[in-house]
mmCIF file of C-alpha atoms in Angstrom:
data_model
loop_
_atom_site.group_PDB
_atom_site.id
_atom_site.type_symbol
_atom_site.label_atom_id
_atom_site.label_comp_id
_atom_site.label_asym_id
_atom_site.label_seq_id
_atom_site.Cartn_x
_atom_site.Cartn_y
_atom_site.Cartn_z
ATOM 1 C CA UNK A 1 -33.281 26.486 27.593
ATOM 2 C CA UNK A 2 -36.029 23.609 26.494
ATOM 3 C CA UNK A 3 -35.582 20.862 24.707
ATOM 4 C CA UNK A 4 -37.832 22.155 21.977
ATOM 5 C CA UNK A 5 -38.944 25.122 21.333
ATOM 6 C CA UNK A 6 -41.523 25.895 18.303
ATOM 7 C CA UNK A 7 -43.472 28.529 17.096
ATOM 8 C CA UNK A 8 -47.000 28.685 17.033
ATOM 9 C CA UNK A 9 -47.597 27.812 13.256
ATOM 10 C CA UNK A 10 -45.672 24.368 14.114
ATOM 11 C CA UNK A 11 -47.493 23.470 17.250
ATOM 12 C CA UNK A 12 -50.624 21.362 15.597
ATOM 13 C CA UNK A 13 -48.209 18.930 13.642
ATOM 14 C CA UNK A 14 -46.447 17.866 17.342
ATOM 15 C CA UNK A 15 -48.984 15.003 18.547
ATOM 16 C CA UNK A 16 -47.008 12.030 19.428
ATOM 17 C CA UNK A 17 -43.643 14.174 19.893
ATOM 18 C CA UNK A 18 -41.395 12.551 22.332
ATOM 19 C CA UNK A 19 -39.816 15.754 24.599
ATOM 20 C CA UNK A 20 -37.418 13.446 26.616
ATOM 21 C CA UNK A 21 -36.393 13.622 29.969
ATOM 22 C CA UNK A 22 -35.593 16.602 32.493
ATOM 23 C CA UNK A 23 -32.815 16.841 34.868
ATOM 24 C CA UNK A 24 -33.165 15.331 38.053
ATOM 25 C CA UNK A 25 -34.468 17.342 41.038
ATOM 26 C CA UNK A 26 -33.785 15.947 44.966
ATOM 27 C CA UNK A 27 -36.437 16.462 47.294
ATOM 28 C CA UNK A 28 -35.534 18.150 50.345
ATOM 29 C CA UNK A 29 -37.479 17.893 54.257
ATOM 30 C CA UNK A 30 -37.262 21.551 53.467
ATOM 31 C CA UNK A 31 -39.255 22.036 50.162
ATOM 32 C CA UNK A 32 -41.670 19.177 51.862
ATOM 33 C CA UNK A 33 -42.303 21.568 55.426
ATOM 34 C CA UNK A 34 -43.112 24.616 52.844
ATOM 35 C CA UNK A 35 -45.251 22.485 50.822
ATOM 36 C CA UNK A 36 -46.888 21.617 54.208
ATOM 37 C CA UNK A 37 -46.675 25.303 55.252
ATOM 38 C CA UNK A 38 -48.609 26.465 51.994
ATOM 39 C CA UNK A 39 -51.616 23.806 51.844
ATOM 40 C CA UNK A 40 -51.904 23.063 54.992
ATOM 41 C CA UNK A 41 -51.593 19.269 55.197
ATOM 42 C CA UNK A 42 -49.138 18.698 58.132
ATOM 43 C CA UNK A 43 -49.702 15.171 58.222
ATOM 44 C CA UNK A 44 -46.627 13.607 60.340
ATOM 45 C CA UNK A 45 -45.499 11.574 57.639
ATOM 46 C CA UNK A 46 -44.631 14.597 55.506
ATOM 47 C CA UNK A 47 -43.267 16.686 58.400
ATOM 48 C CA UNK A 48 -41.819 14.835 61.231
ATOM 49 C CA UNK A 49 -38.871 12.748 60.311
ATOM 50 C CA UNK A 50 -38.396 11.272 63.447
ATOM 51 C CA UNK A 51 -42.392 9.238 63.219
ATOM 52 C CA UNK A 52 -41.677 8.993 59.971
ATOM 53 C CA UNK A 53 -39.277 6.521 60.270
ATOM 54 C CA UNK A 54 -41.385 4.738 62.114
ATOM 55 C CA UNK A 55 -43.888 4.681 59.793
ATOM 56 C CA UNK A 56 -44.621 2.710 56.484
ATOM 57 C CA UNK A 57 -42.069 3.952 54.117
ATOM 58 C CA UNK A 58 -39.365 4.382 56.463
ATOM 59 C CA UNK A 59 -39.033 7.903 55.574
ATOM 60 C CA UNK A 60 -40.993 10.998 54.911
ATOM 61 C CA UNK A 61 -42.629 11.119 51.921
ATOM 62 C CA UNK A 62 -43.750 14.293 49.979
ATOM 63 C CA UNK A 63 -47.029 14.832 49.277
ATOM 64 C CA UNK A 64 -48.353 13.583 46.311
ATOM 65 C CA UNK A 65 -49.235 17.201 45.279
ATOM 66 C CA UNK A 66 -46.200 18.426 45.762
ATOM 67 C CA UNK A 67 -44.851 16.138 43.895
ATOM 68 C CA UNK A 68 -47.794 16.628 40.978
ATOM 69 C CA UNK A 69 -46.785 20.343 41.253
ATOM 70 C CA UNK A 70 -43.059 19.843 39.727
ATOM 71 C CA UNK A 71 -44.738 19.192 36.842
ATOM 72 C CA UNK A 72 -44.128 22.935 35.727
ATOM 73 C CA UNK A 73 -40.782 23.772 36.803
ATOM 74 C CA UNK A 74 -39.893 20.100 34.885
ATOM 75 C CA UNK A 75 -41.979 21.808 32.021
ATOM 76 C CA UNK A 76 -39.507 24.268 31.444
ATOM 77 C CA UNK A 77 -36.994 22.078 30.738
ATOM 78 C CA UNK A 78 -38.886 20.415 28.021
ATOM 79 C CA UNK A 79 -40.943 22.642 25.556
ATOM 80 C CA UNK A 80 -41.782 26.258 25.005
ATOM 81 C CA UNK A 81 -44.047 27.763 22.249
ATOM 82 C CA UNK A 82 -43.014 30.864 20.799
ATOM 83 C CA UNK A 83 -45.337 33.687 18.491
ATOM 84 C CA UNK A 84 -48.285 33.547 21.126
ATOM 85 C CA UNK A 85 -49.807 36.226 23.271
ATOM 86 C CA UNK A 86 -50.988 33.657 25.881
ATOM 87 C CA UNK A 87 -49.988 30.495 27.804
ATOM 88 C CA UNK A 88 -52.286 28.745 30.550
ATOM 89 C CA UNK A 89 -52.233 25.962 32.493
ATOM 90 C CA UNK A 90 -55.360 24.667 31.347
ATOM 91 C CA UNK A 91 -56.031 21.476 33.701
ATOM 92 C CA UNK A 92 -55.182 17.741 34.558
ATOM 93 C CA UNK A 93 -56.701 14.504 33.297
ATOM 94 C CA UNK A 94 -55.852 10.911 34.237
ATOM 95 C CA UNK A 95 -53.525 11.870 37.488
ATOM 96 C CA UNK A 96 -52.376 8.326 39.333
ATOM 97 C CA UNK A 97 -49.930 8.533 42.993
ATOM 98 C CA UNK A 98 -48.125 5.210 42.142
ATOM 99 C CA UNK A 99 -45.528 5.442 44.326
ATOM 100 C CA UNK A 100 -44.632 7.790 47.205
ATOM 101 C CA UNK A 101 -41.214 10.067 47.490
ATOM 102 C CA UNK A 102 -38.952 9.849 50.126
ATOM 103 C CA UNK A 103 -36.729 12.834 51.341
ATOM 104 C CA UNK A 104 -33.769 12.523 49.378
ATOM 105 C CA UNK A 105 -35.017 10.826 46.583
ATOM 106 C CA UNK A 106 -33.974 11.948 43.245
ATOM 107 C CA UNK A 107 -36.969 12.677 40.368
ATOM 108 C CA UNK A 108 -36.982 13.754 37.082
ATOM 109 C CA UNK A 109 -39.942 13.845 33.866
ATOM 110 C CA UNK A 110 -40.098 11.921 30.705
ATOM 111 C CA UNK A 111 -43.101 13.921 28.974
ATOM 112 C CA UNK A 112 -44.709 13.020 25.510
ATOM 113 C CA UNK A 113 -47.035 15.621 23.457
ATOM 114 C CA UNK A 114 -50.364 13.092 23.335
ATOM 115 C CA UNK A 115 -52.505 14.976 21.360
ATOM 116 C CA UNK A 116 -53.011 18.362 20.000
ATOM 117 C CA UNK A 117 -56.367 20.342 19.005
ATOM 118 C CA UNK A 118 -57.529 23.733 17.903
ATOM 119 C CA UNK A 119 -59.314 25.834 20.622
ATOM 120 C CA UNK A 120 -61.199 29.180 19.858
ATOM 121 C CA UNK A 121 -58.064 31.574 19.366
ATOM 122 C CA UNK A 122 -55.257 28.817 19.955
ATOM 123 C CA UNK A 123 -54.184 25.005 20.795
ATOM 124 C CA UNK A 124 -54.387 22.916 23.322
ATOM 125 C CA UNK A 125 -52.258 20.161 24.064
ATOM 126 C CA UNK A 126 -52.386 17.385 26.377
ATOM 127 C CA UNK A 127 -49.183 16.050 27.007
ATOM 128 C CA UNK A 128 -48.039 12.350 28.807
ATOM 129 C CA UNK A 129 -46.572 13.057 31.485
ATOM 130 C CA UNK A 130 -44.187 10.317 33.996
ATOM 131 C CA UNK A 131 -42.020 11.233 37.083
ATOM 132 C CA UNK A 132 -39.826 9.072 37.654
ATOM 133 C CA UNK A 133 -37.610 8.154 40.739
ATOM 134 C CA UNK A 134 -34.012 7.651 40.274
ATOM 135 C CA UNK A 135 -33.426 4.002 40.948
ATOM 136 C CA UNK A 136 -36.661 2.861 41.105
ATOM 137 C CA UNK A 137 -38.808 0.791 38.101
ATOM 138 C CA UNK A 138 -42.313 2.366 39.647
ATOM 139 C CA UNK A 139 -42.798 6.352 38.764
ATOM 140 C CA UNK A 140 -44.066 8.703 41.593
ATOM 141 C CA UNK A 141 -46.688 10.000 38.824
ATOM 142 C CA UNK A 142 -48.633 9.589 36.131
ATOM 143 C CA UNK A 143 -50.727 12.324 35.042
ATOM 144 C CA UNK A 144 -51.606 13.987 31.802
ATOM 145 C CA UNK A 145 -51.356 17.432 31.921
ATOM 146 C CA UNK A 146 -53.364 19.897 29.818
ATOM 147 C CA UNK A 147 -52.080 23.514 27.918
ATOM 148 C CA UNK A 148 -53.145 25.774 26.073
ATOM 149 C CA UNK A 149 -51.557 28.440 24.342
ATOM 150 C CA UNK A 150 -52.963 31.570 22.288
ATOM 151 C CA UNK A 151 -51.994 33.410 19.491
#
């Protein structure tokens, strides 16, 4: 279950509404190789562990969009909009890589509703959106990530 969950009606009065934190999700060589699998980027220092630790960060690192990606699945923990028809992913703005994820590393999402308008039919939101890594001062992402939802 979110965090919070509104209805519709109470969605415009929500810019600068904190949602907190989600659990904390490990990243696993295995999610990383599918990720790799599905895009196509097979760069070594996502997929072999063995270069890897050879290699700049000690580690394999997931890809940055992989990484961008958990954004939804964190999402879910955070905030849900009841009374519409309608929910899309409507986009990104403002996405920053600031520091890579190793294989084993432990990541959660602090997210913060930013700013809310009316659309044709609906609202969009763009909310702030950090991922964090679990013992580390520098997030993995930045990004502020865009959704709109429709009576």
């Amino acid at each position: 279950m979110p965090n919070l969950v509104v209805d519709f009606d109470k969605l415009l009065t929500l810019a600068g509404t904190d949602l907190g934190v989600t659990e904390y999700r490990e990243i696993t060589q295995e999610q990383i190789n599918k990720f790799a699998d599905a895009t196509g980027d097979e760069q070594w220092i996502h997929v072999d562990p063995e270069r890897a630790k050879d290699g700049p960060f000690g580690a394999p690192i997931a890809h940055g969009f992989l990484t961008l990606s958990l954004i939804i699945p964190f999402w879910g923990e955070l905030f849900d909009v009841e009374g519409v028809t309608t929910k899309v992913n409507y986009g990104l703005d403002k996405v920053r890589f600031t520091s890579p994820v190793k294989v084993g590393a432990r990541i959660r999402m602090q997210a913060t509703i930013a700013e809310v308008t009316e659309v044709k039919g609906g609202a969009q939101i763009k909310v702030s959106n950090t991922i964090e890594i679990e013992g580390q001062e520098r997030p993995a992402v930045v990004a502020e990530f865009l959704a709109r939802f429709y009576k």
